[in-house]
Amino acid sequence: MGMSTHIKGFAPPDERWQQMKTIWDACRAAHIDPPADVERFFDGAEPNRNGQEVDIPHRDWQDDQRQGIEIRTDDIPENVKVIRFYNSW
């Protein structure tokens, strides 16, 4: 089994996140499904109080003896404050 490297960005809760969370909580309290746009906003998962996980555009990179990942800083969404690199096997 090989190793793979992943990248995720995290945006802290903002006003829009809080509005969506309020709708999510109201729907859960009423035992109904949240509207589709709220589900999409949270990627169908329970809202994380630490903020929203955001995909970071990247591409594989390599030269003769090294390989890695490149990220263009212009491609990082403005609301992302943390970028996490992790390996999985």
PDB file of N, CA and C in Angstrom:
ATOM      1  N   MET A   1       0.844  -1.165   0.000  1.00  0.00           N
ATOM      2  CA  MET A   1       0.000   0.000   0.000  1.00  0.00           C
ATOM      3  C   MET A   1       0.896   1.236   0.000  1.00  0.00           C
ATOM      4  N   GLY A   2       0.567   2.216  -0.833  1.00  0.00           N
ATOM      5  CA  GLY A   2       1.376   3.422  -0.944  1.00  0.00           C
ATOM      6  C   GLY A   2       0.857   4.560  -0.084  1.00  0.00           C
ATOM      7  N   MET A   3       1.684   5.568   0.003  1.00  0.00           N
ATOM      8  CA  MET A   3       1.323   6.759   0.750  1.00  0.00           C
ATOM      9  C   MET A   3       0.794   7.812  -0.218  1.00  0.00           C
ATOM     10  N   SER A   4      -0.174   8.594   0.227  1.00  0.00           N
ATOM     11  CA  SER A   4      -0.651   9.724  -0.570  1.00  0.00           C
ATOM     12  C   SER A   4      -0.701  10.967   0.316  1.00  0.00           C
ATOM     13  N   THR A   5      -0.432  12.108  -0.290  1.00  0.00           N
ATOM     14  CA  THR A   5      -0.442  13.378   0.426  1.00  0.00           C
ATOM     15  C   THR A   5      -1.677  14.165   0.015  1.00  0.00           C
ATOM     16  N   HIS A   6      -2.312  14.782   0.987  1.00  0.00           N
ATOM     17  CA  HIS A   6      -3.545  15.532   0.761  1.00  0.00           C
ATOM     18  C   HIS A   6      -3.395  16.941   1.319  1.00  0.00           C
ATOM     19  N   ILE A   7      -4.195  17.850   0.791  1.00  0.00           N
ATOM     20  CA  ILE A   7      -4.167  19.244   1.226  1.00  0.00           C
ATOM     21  C   ILE A   7      -5.602  19.703   1.430  1.00  0.00           C
ATOM     22  N   LYS A   8      -5.862  20.335   2.568  1.00  0.00           N
ATOM     23  CA  LYS A   8      -7.170  20.921   2.842  1.00  0.00           C
ATOM     24  C   LYS A   8      -6.962  22.287   3.460  1.00  0.00           C
ATOM     25  N   GLY A   9      -7.835  23.206   3.107  1.00  0.00           N
ATOM     26  CA  GLY A   9      -7.834  24.517   3.727  1.00  0.00           C
ATOM     27  C   GLY A   9      -8.979  24.600   4.719  1.00  0.00           C
ATOM     28  N   PHE A  10      -8.848  25.505   5.668  1.00  0.00           N
ATOM     29  CA  PHE A  10      -9.896  25.706   6.658  1.00  0.00           C
ATOM     30  C   PHE A  10     -10.184  27.190   6.794  1.00  0.00           C
ATOM     31  N   ALA A  11     -11.462  27.515   6.691  1.00  0.00           N
ATOM     32  CA  ALA A  11     -11.911  28.893   6.841  1.00  0.00           C
ATOM     33  C   ALA A  11     -12.686  28.986   8.152  1.00  0.00           C
ATOM     34  N   PRO A  12     -12.319  29.912   9.031  1.00  0.00           N
ATOM     35  CA  PRO A  12     -13.032  30.035  10.299  1.00  0.00           C
ATOM     36  C   PRO A  12     -14.482  30.456  10.066  1.00  0.00           C
ATOM     37  N   PRO A  13     -15.355  30.154  11.024  1.00  0.00           N
ATOM     38  CA  PRO A  13     -16.756  30.559  10.874  1.00  0.00           C
ATOM     39  C   PRO A  13     -16.870  32.073  10.670  1.00  0.00           C
ATOM     40  N   ASP A  14     -17.672  32.450   9.686  1.00  0.00           N
ATOM     41  CA  ASP A  14     -17.939  33.865   9.447  1.00  0.00           C
ATOM     42  C   ASP A  14     -19.457  34.074   9.530  1.00  0.00           C
ATOM     43  N   GLU A  15     -19.918  35.242   9.136  1.00  0.00           N
ATOM     44  CA  GLU A  15     -21.345  35.539   9.242  1.00  0.00           C
ATOM     45  C   GLU A  15     -22.187  34.575   8.407  1.00  0.00           C
ATOM     46  N   ARG A  16     -21.745  34.283   7.203  1.00  0.00           N
ATOM     47  CA  ARG A  16     -22.488  33.351   6.331  1.00  0.00           C
ATOM     48  C   ARG A  16     -22.534  31.957   6.952  1.00  0.00           C
ATOM     49  N   TRP A  17     -21.403  31.507   7.492  1.00  0.00           N
ATOM     50  CA  TRP A  17     -21.353  30.198   8.146  1.00  0.00           C
ATOM     51  C   TRP A  17     -22.356  30.165   9.300  1.00  0.00           C
ATOM     52  N   GLN A  18     -22.382  31.226  10.100  1.00  0.00           N
ATOM     53  CA  GLN A  18     -23.278  31.269  11.257  1.00  0.00           C
ATOM     54  C   GLN A  18     -24.743  31.253  10.823  1.00  0.00           C
ATOM     55  N   GLN A  19     -25.060  31.954   9.737  1.00  0.00           N
ATOM     56  CA  GLN A  19     -26.433  31.936   9.218  1.00  0.00           C
ATOM     57  C   GLN A  19     -26.828  30.526   8.793  1.00  0.00           C
ATOM     58  N   MET A  20     -25.944  29.868   8.082  1.00  0.00           N
ATOM     59  CA  MET A  20     -26.227  28.502   7.634  1.00  0.00           C
ATOM     60  C   MET A  20     -26.335  27.550   8.825  1.00  0.00           C
ATOM     61  N   LYS A  21     -25.508  27.738   9.817  1.00  0.00           N
ATOM     62  CA  LYS A  21     -25.548  26.890  11.019  1.00  0.00           C
ATOM     63  C   LYS A  21     -26.865  27.085  11.764  1.00  0.00           C
ATOM     64  N   THR A  22     -27.357  28.308  11.819  1.00  0.00           N
ATOM     65  CA  THR A  22     -28.639  28.582  12.475  1.00  0.00           C
ATOM     66  C   THR A  22     -29.767  27.826  11.770  1.00  0.00           C
ATOM     67  N   ILE A  23     -29.756  27.838  10.441  1.00  0.00           N
ATOM     68  CA  ILE A  23     -30.758  27.093   9.675  1.00  0.00           C
ATOM     69  C   ILE A  23     -30.606  25.598   9.927  1.00  0.00           C
ATOM     70  N   TRP A  24     -29.360  25.110   9.892  1.00  0.00           N
ATOM     71  CA  TRP A  24     -29.083  23.685  10.140  1.00  0.00           C
ATOM     72  C   TRP A  24     -29.650  23.262  11.499  1.00  0.00           C
ATOM     73  N   ASP A  25     -29.336  24.046  12.531  1.00  0.00           N
ATOM     74  CA  ASP A  25     -29.786  23.713  13.886  1.00  0.00           C
ATOM     75  C   ASP A  25     -31.309  23.732  13.996  1.00  0.00           C
ATOM     76  N   ALA A  26     -31.960  24.717  13.373  1.00  0.00           N
ATOM     77  CA  ALA A  26     -33.422  24.804  13.420  1.00  0.00           C
ATOM     78  C   ALA A  26     -34.059  23.590  12.745  1.00  0.00           C
ATOM     79  N   CYS A  27     -33.500  23.182  11.627  1.00  0.00           N
ATOM     80  CA  CYS A  27     -34.028  22.009  10.924  1.00  0.00           C
ATOM     81  C   CYS A  27     -33.838  20.742  11.749  1.00  0.00           C
ATOM     82  N   ARG A  28     -32.679  20.584  12.338  1.00  0.00           N
ATOM     83  CA  ARG A  28     -32.428  19.396  13.165  1.00  0.00           C
ATOM     84  C   ARG A  28     -33.369  19.368  14.373  1.00  0.00           C
ATOM     85  N   ALA A  29     -33.591  20.531  14.987  1.00  0.00           N
ATOM     86  CA  ALA A  29     -34.496  20.604  16.140  1.00  0.00           C
ATOM     87  C   ALA A  29     -35.927  20.246  15.735  1.00  0.00           C
ATOM     88  N   ALA A  30     -36.299  20.568  14.495  1.00  0.00           N
ATOM     89  CA  ALA A  30     -37.635  20.261  13.986  1.00  0.00           C
ATOM     90  C   ALA A  30     -37.714  18.865  13.360  1.00  0.00           C
ATOM     91  N   HIS A  31     -36.593  18.138  13.384  1.00  0.00           N
ATOM     92  CA  HIS A  31     -36.522  16.783  12.818  1.00  0.00           C
ATOM     93  C   HIS A  31     -36.862  16.763  11.328  1.00  0.00           C
ATOM     94  N   ILE A  32     -36.355  17.782  10.614  1.00  0.00           N
ATOM     95  CA  ILE A  32     -36.508  17.819   9.163  1.00  0.00           C
ATOM     96  C   ILE A  32     -35.129  18.007   8.533  1.00  0.00           C
ATOM     97  N   ASP A  33     -35.022  17.633   7.273  1.00  0.00           N
ATOM     98  CA  ASP A  33     -33.754  17.810   6.561  1.00  0.00           C
ATOM     99  C   ASP A  33     -33.535  19.282   6.233  1.00  0.00           C
ATOM    100  N   PRO A  34     -32.306  19.747   6.350  1.00  0.00           N
ATOM    101  CA  PRO A  34     -32.010  21.125   5.951  1.00  0.00           C
ATOM    102  C   PRO A  34     -32.210  21.294   4.442  1.00  0.00           C
ATOM    103  N   PRO A  35     -32.454  22.519   3.978  1.00  0.00           N
ATOM    104  CA  PRO A  35     -32.557  22.760   2.536  1.00  0.00           C
ATOM    105  C   PRO A  35     -31.279  22.321   1.819  1.00  0.00           C
ATOM    106  N   ALA A  36     -31.419  22.021   0.542  1.00  0.00           N
ATOM    107  CA  ALA A  36     -30.288  21.508  -0.241  1.00  0.00           C
ATOM    108  C   ALA A  36     -29.097  22.460  -0.235  1.00  0.00           C
ATOM    109  N   ASP A  37     -29.339  23.766  -0.307  1.00  0.00           N
ATOM    110  CA  ASP A  37     -28.205  24.697  -0.332  1.00  0.00           C
ATOM    111  C   ASP A  37     -27.459  24.707   0.993  1.00  0.00           C
ATOM    112  N   VAL A  38     -28.157  24.464   2.098  1.00  0.00           N
ATOM    113  CA  VAL A  38     -27.486  24.376   3.402  1.00  0.00           C
ATOM    114  C   VAL A  38     -26.684  23.078   3.473  1.00  0.00           C
ATOM    115  N   GLU A  39     -27.269  21.993   3.000  1.00  0.00           N
ATOM    116  CA  GLU A  39     -26.552  20.705   2.947  1.00  0.00           C
ATOM    117  C   GLU A  39     -25.272  20.837   2.121  1.00  0.00           C
ATOM    118  N   ARG A  40     -25.371  21.486   0.959  1.00  0.00           N
ATOM    119  CA  ARG A  40     -24.193  21.671   0.099  1.00  0.00           C
ATOM    120  C   ARG A  40     -23.143  22.544   0.782  1.00  0.00           C
ATOM    121  N   PHE A  41     -23.586  23.585   1.459  1.00  0.00           N
ATOM    122  CA  PHE A  41     -22.655  24.490   2.132  1.00  0.00           C
ATOM    123  C   PHE A  41     -21.765  23.721   3.106  1.00  0.00           C
ATOM    124  N   PHE A  42     -22.363  22.769   3.822  1.00  0.00           N
ATOM    125  CA  PHE A  42     -21.611  21.970   4.794  1.00  0.00           C
ATOM    126  C   PHE A  42     -21.174  20.620   4.223  1.00  0.00           C
ATOM    127  N   ASP A  43     -21.247  20.455   2.918  1.00  0.00           N
ATOM    128  CA  ASP A  43     -20.852  19.213   2.242  1.00  0.00           C
ATOM    129  C   ASP A  43     -21.554  17.996   2.822  1.00  0.00           C
ATOM    130  N   GLY A  44     -22.789  18.174   3.256  1.00  0.00           N
ATOM    131  CA  GLY A  44     -23.576  17.064   3.765  1.00  0.00           C
ATOM    132  C   GLY A  44     -23.143  16.541   5.120  1.00  0.00           C
ATOM    133  N   ALA A  45     -22.187  17.205   5.750  1.00  0.00           N
ATOM    134  CA  ALA A  45     -21.682  16.764   7.052  1.00  0.00           C
ATOM    135  C   ALA A  45     -22.142  17.720   8.151  1.00  0.00           C
ATOM    136  N   GLU A  46     -22.098  17.239   9.362  1.00  0.00           N
ATOM    137  CA  GLU A  46     -22.405  18.079  10.521  1.00  0.00           C
ATOM    138  C   GLU A  46     -21.465  19.286  10.533  1.00  0.00           C
ATOM    139  N   PRO A  47     -21.991  20.502  10.724  1.00  0.00           N
ATOM    140  CA  PRO A  47     -21.119  21.684  10.755  1.00  0.00           C
ATOM    141  C   PRO A  47     -20.039  21.564  11.831  1.00  0.00           C
ATOM    142  N   ASN A  48     -18.842  21.969  11.481  1.00  0.00           N
ATOM    143  CA  ASN A  48     -17.705  21.922  12.394  1.00  0.00           C
ATOM    144  C   ASN A  48     -17.533  23.303  13.005  1.00  0.00           C
ATOM    145  N   ARG A  49     -17.560  23.405  14.324  1.00  0.00           N
ATOM    146  CA  ARG A  49     -17.476  24.714  14.986  1.00  0.00           C
ATOM    147  C   ARG A  49     -16.146  25.413  14.727  1.00  0.00           C
ATOM    148  N   ASN A  50     -15.161  24.672  14.233  1.00  0.00           N
ATOM    149  CA  ASN A  50     -13.870  25.283  13.905  1.00  0.00           C
ATOM    150  C   ASN A  50     -13.871  25.941  12.529  1.00  0.00           C
ATOM    151  N   GLY A  51     -14.931  25.745  11.772  1.00  0.00           N
ATOM    152  CA  GLY A  51     -15.017  26.363  10.457  1.00  0.00           C
ATOM    153  C   GLY A  51     -15.282  25.359   9.366  1.00  0.00           C
ATOM    154  N   GLN A  52     -15.058  25.804   8.161  1.00  0.00           N
ATOM    155  CA  GLN A  52     -15.401  25.014   6.992  1.00  0.00           C
ATOM    156  C   GLN A  52     -14.153  24.510   6.285  1.00  0.00           C
ATOM    157  N   GLU A  53     -14.191  23.234   5.916  1.00  0.00           N
ATOM    158  CA  GLU A  53     -13.102  22.649   5.136  1.00  0.00           C
ATOM    159  C   GLU A  53     -13.245  23.104   3.686  1.00  0.00           C
ATOM    160  N   VAL A  54     -12.132  23.525   3.093  1.00  0.00           N
ATOM    161  CA  VAL A  54     -12.144  24.093   1.743  1.00  0.00           C
ATOM    162  C   VAL A  54     -11.099  23.370   0.894  1.00  0.00           C
ATOM    163  N   ASP A  55     -11.477  22.987  -0.312  1.00  0.00           N
ATOM    164  CA  ASP A  55     -10.498  22.391  -1.225  1.00  0.00           C
ATOM    165  C   ASP A  55      -9.497  23.450  -1.671  1.00  0.00           C
ATOM    166  N   ILE A  56      -8.222  23.083  -1.676  1.00  0.00           N
ATOM    167  CA  ILE A  56      -7.151  23.967  -2.128  1.00  0.00           C
ATOM    168  C   ILE A  56      -6.666  23.442  -3.479  1.00  0.00           C
ATOM    169  N   PRO A  57      -6.807  24.226  -4.539  1.00  0.00           N
ATOM    170  CA  PRO A  57      -6.303  23.769  -5.840  1.00  0.00           C
ATOM    171  C   PRO A  57      -4.787  23.538  -5.780  1.00  0.00           C
ATOM    172  N   HIS A  58      -4.354  22.426  -6.326  1.00  0.00           N
ATOM    173  CA  HIS A  58      -2.928  22.101  -6.321  1.00  0.00           C
ATOM    174  C   HIS A  58      -2.630  21.160  -7.489  1.00  0.00           C
ATOM    175  N   ARG A  59      -1.345  20.958  -7.723  1.00  0.00           N
ATOM    176  CA  ARG A  59      -0.946  20.017  -8.771  1.00  0.00           C
ATOM    177  C   ARG A  59       0.293  19.266  -8.316  1.00  0.00           C
ATOM    178  N   ASP A  60       0.435  18.068  -8.829  1.00  0.00           N
ATOM    179  CA  ASP A  60       1.630  17.279  -8.534  1.00  0.00           C
ATOM    180  C   ASP A  60       2.828  17.902  -9.233  1.00  0.00           C
ATOM    181  N   TRP A  61       3.984  17.760  -8.613  1.00  0.00           N
ATOM    182  CA  TRP A  61       5.227  18.314  -9.143  1.00  0.00           C
ATOM    183  C   TRP A  61       6.320  17.280  -8.954  1.00  0.00           C
ATOM    184  N   GLN A  62       7.255  17.242  -9.902  1.00  0.00           N
ATOM    185  CA  GLN A  62       8.439  16.392  -9.729  1.00  0.00           C
ATOM    186  C   GLN A  62       9.561  16.865 -10.634  1.00  0.00           C
ATOM    187  N   ASP A  63      10.778  16.548 -10.211  1.00  0.00           N
ATOM    188  CA  ASP A  63      11.942  16.724 -11.076  1.00  0.00           C
ATOM    189  C   ASP A  63      12.718  15.412 -11.031  1.00  0.00           C
ATOM    190  N   ASP A  64      14.001  15.423 -11.329  1.00  0.00           N
ATOM    191  CA  ASP A  64      14.755  14.171 -11.444  1.00  0.00           C
ATOM    192  C   ASP A  64      14.742  13.312 -10.183  1.00  0.00           C
ATOM    193  N   GLN A  65      14.867  13.927  -8.999  1.00  0.00           N
ATOM    194  CA  GLN A  65      15.004  13.125  -7.782  1.00  0.00           C
ATOM    195  C   GLN A  65      14.013  13.499  -6.685  1.00  0.00           C
ATOM    196  N   ARG A  66      13.071  14.364  -6.983  1.00  0.00           N
ATOM    197  CA  ARG A  66      12.112  14.790  -5.960  1.00  0.00           C
ATOM    198  C   ARG A  66      10.702  14.822  -6.543  1.00  0.00           C
ATOM    199  N   GLN A  67       9.749  14.705  -5.654  1.00  0.00           N
ATOM    200  CA  GLN A  67       8.363  14.885  -6.058  1.00  0.00           C
ATOM    201  C   GLN A  67       7.610  15.535  -4.916  1.00  0.00           C
ATOM    202  N   GLY A  68       6.578  16.240  -5.261  1.00  0.00           N
ATOM    203  CA  GLY A  68       5.812  16.944  -4.246  1.00  0.00           C
ATOM    204  C   GLY A  68       4.540  17.531  -4.830  1.00  0.00           C
ATOM    205  N   ILE A  69       4.084  18.598  -4.198  1.00  0.00           N
ATOM    206  CA  ILE A  69       2.848  19.264  -4.580  1.00  0.00           C
ATOM    207  C   ILE A  69       3.118  20.754  -4.668  1.00  0.00           C
ATOM    208  N   GLU A  70       2.540  21.395  -5.677  1.00  0.00           N
ATOM    209  CA  GLU A  70       2.646  22.846  -5.817  1.00  0.00           C
ATOM    210  C   GLU A  70       1.277  23.481  -5.598  1.00  0.00           C
ATOM    211  N   ILE A  71       1.291  24.627  -4.934  1.00  0.00           N
ATOM    212  CA  ILE A  71       0.083  25.422  -4.740  1.00  0.00           C
ATOM    213  C   ILE A  71       0.395  26.839  -5.200  1.00  0.00           C
ATOM    214  N   ARG A  72      -0.431  27.373  -6.073  1.00  0.00           N
ATOM    215  CA  ARG A  72      -0.298  28.779  -6.459  1.00  0.00           C
ATOM    216  C   ARG A  72      -1.026  29.604  -5.398  1.00  0.00           C
ATOM    217  N   THR A  73      -0.325  30.522  -4.780  1.00  0.00           N
ATOM    218  CA  THR A  73      -0.939  31.302  -3.702  1.00  0.00           C
ATOM    219  C   THR A  73      -2.144  32.097  -4.192  1.00  0.00           C
ATOM    220  N   ASP A  74      -2.158  32.479  -5.456  1.00  0.00           N
ATOM    221  CA  ASP A  74      -3.316  33.196  -6.003  1.00  0.00           C
ATOM    222  C   ASP A  74      -4.577  32.332  -6.014  1.00  0.00           C
ATOM    223  N   ASP A  75      -4.419  31.006  -5.974  1.00  0.00           N
ATOM    224  CA  ASP A  75      -5.558  30.089  -6.028  1.00  0.00           C
ATOM    225  C   ASP A  75      -6.161  29.785  -4.659  1.00  0.00           C
ATOM    226  N   ILE A  76      -5.525  30.241  -3.589  1.00  0.00           N
ATOM    227  CA  ILE A  76      -6.036  29.975  -2.244  1.00  0.00           C
ATOM    228  C   ILE A  76      -7.186  30.940  -1.965  1.00  0.00           C
ATOM    229  N   PRO A  77      -8.367  30.426  -1.627  1.00  0.00           N
ATOM    230  CA  PRO A  77      -9.488  31.320  -1.326  1.00  0.00           C
ATOM    231  C   PRO A  77      -9.135  32.290  -0.189  1.00  0.00           C
ATOM    232  N   GLU A  78      -9.617  33.511  -0.292  1.00  0.00           N
ATOM    233  CA  GLU A  78      -9.265  34.547   0.680  1.00  0.00           C
ATOM    234  C   GLU A  78      -9.674  34.208   2.104  1.00  0.00           C
ATOM    235  N   ASN A  79     -10.767  33.466   2.270  1.00  0.00           N
ATOM    236  CA  ASN A  79     -11.241  33.181   3.624  1.00  0.00           C
ATOM    237  C   ASN A  79     -10.480  32.049   4.312  1.00  0.00           C
ATOM    238  N   VAL A  80      -9.582  31.378   3.605  1.00  0.00           N
ATOM    239  CA  VAL A  80      -8.801  30.284   4.197  1.00  0.00           C
ATOM    240  C   VAL A  80      -7.697  30.866   5.077  1.00  0.00           C
ATOM    241  N   LYS A  81      -7.670  30.425   6.337  1.00  0.00           N
ATOM    242  CA  LYS A  81      -6.668  30.904   7.289  1.00  0.00           C
ATOM    243  C   LYS A  81      -5.682  29.814   7.698  1.00  0.00           C
ATOM    244  N   VAL A  82      -6.049  28.545   7.475  1.00  0.00           N
ATOM    245  CA  VAL A  82      -5.188  27.413   7.834  1.00  0.00           C
ATOM    246  C   VAL A  82      -5.144  26.465   6.644  1.00  0.00           C
ATOM    247  N   ILE A  83      -3.946  25.986   6.319  1.00  0.00           N
ATOM    248  CA  ILE A  83      -3.787  24.957   5.293  1.00  0.00           C
ATOM    249  C   ILE A  83      -3.148  23.749   5.960  1.00  0.00           C
ATOM    250  N   ARG A  84      -3.788  22.595   5.797  1.00  0.00           N
ATOM    251  CA  ARG A  84      -3.293  21.355   6.406  1.00  0.00           C
ATOM    252  C   ARG A  84      -2.812  20.412   5.311  1.00  0.00           C
ATOM    253  N   PHE A  85      -1.584  19.938   5.474  1.00  0.00           N
ATOM    254  CA  PHE A  85      -1.016  18.901   4.621  1.00  0.00           C
ATOM    255  C   PHE A  85      -1.009  17.625   5.452  1.00  0.00           C
ATOM    256  N   TYR A  86      -1.492  16.518   4.891  1.00  0.00           N
ATOM    257  CA  TYR A  86      -1.446  15.266   5.639  1.00  0.00           C
ATOM    258  C   TYR A  86      -1.194  14.102   4.694  1.00  0.00           C
ATOM    259  N   ASN A  87      -0.606  13.067   5.260  1.00  0.00           N
ATOM    260  CA  ASN A  87      -0.312  11.841   4.523  1.00  0.00           C
ATOM    261  C   ASN A  87      -1.235  10.737   5.007  1.00  0.00           C
ATOM    262  N   SER A  88      -1.621   9.872   4.100  1.00  0.00           N
ATOM    263  CA  SER A  88      -2.403   8.703   4.490  1.00  0.00           C
ATOM    264  C   SER A  88      -1.857   7.483   3.764  1.00  0.00           C
ATOM    265  N   TRP A  89      -2.045   6.336   4.384  1.00  0.00           N
ATOM    266  CA  TRP A  89      -1.563   5.079   3.829  1.00  0.00           C
ATOM    267  C   TRP A  89      -2.703   4.133   3.619  1.00  0.00           C
TER     268      TRP A  89
END
